[in-house]
Amino acid sequence: TMEIKVIQGAKVPKGRLETQDLQGCGIKCRVTPLELVFVIDSSESVGVGDFNIIKTFMKTFIDKISADHVTTRIGIINFSHKAVVVSSLQNYTGKEDLKSTIDKMDYLGEGTYTASAIQGAINLFQEARPAVRKVAVVITDGQADSRDEEPLDSVVRKAHAAHIEIFVIGMSKTTDPHYNDFLDELKLIATDPDEEHVYPIHDFKTLSEIINHNEHQFSMSFFGILLFCERLHQPSFTVLLCLAIV
């Protein structure tokens, strides 16, 4: 079951007031503006089947957030041996159009130019509204390609300096000999603290469990921390305040 605890006297972030009945609680939540960019790996190792799973994940994800011009605008970068802007923040027109665009996304099927993709996201965020939270969600299954002309560490530093909050979902099996190196790379890319921004999975099918937030404890962490909550940091605890699933 879902439990949301609001500490008495805590300040709720400014935003449009929405009422959402969560597990019959009738909790009122403030939906704050957000600029969101998906950075999606469609390299050879991902494969067509898993790429389609990722596309389904994005569409379901979009359905669960308050995606309109007042609250959330969404952009998408599709990457492999190049970074392709599928949809920009400025051109965002609404959920249904974006889901149709996702359906038409091409599977690229070559290298993993993660740094170029993050640079593409940085460029998209230049269209962000002033003082609006900027979030990038990177979904990948492998280490960055050394052939990429963009150096990963410097691009990541640039993104963090631009106040882009980066979450990473990384798919790799623990039996992979390069698993630890891959995990280190995910931690490099993600915003600190890692435990709130790095989500290792062992199969892309797990994405459906993340979406099914009532059935999987991991997804509660994902939805709670990733996009649907404002966090109030108190001296001894973190308050998860406001699921904005409308």
mmCIF file of C-alpha atoms in Angstrom, residues 2 6 8 26 39 41 48 50 57 62 72 75 81 86 131 142 148 151-152 163-164 194 198 203-204 206 223 231 239:
data_model
loop_
_atom_site.group_PDB
_atom_site.id
_atom_site.type_symbol
_atom_site.label_atom_id
_atom_site.label_comp_id
_atom_site.label_asym_id
_atom_site.label_seq_id
_atom_site.Cartn_x
_atom_site.Cartn_y
_atom_site.Cartn_z
ATOM 1 C CA MET A 2 1.058 3.581 -0.624
ATOM 2 C CA VAL A 6 3.234 15.173 5.275
ATOM 3 C CA GLN A 8 2.810 19.293 10.019
ATOM 4 C CA GLY A 26 -8.092 12.436 -0.934
ATOM 5 C CA VAL A 39 17.737 10.581 -23.215
ATOM 6 C CA ASP A 41 19.778 4.624 -25.826
ATOM 7 C CA VAL A 48 14.669 -3.667 -31.337
ATOM 8 C CA ASP A 50 13.965 -3.726 -25.733
ATOM 9 C CA PHE A 57 7.668 2.908 -20.797
ATOM 10 C CA ILE A 62 3.874 10.498 -19.908
ATOM 11 C CA THR A 72 5.443 19.802 -17.523
ATOM 12 C CA GLY A 75 11.650 16.637 -24.886
ATOM 13 C CA HIS A 81 26.319 6.684 -32.887
ATOM 14 C CA VAL A 86 13.028 13.595 -31.468
ATOM 15 C CA ALA A 131 13.385 29.162 -12.653
ATOM 16 C CA GLY A 142 26.116 0.075 -21.785
ATOM 17 C CA ASP A 148 32.490 9.701 -29.193
ATOM 18 C CA PRO A 151 34.318 13.626 -23.412
ATOM 19 C CA LEU A 152 31.784 12.202 -20.976
ATOM 20 C CA HIS A 163 21.513 22.779 -12.755
ATOM 21 C CA ILE A 164 20.162 19.862 -14.763
ATOM 22 C CA ASP A 194 23.436 8.383 -6.169
ATOM 23 C CA VAL A 198 20.815 5.822 -10.075
ATOM 24 C CA ASP A 203 16.257 -6.525 -17.627
ATOM 25 C CA PHE A 204 14.337 -3.858 -19.530
ATOM 26 C CA THR A 206 11.644 -4.260 -15.174
ATOM 27 C CA PHE A 223 8.105 7.588 -8.777
ATOM 28 C CA ARG A 231 11.472 16.763 -1.403
ATOM 29 C CA VAL A 239 9.863 14.213 3.372
#
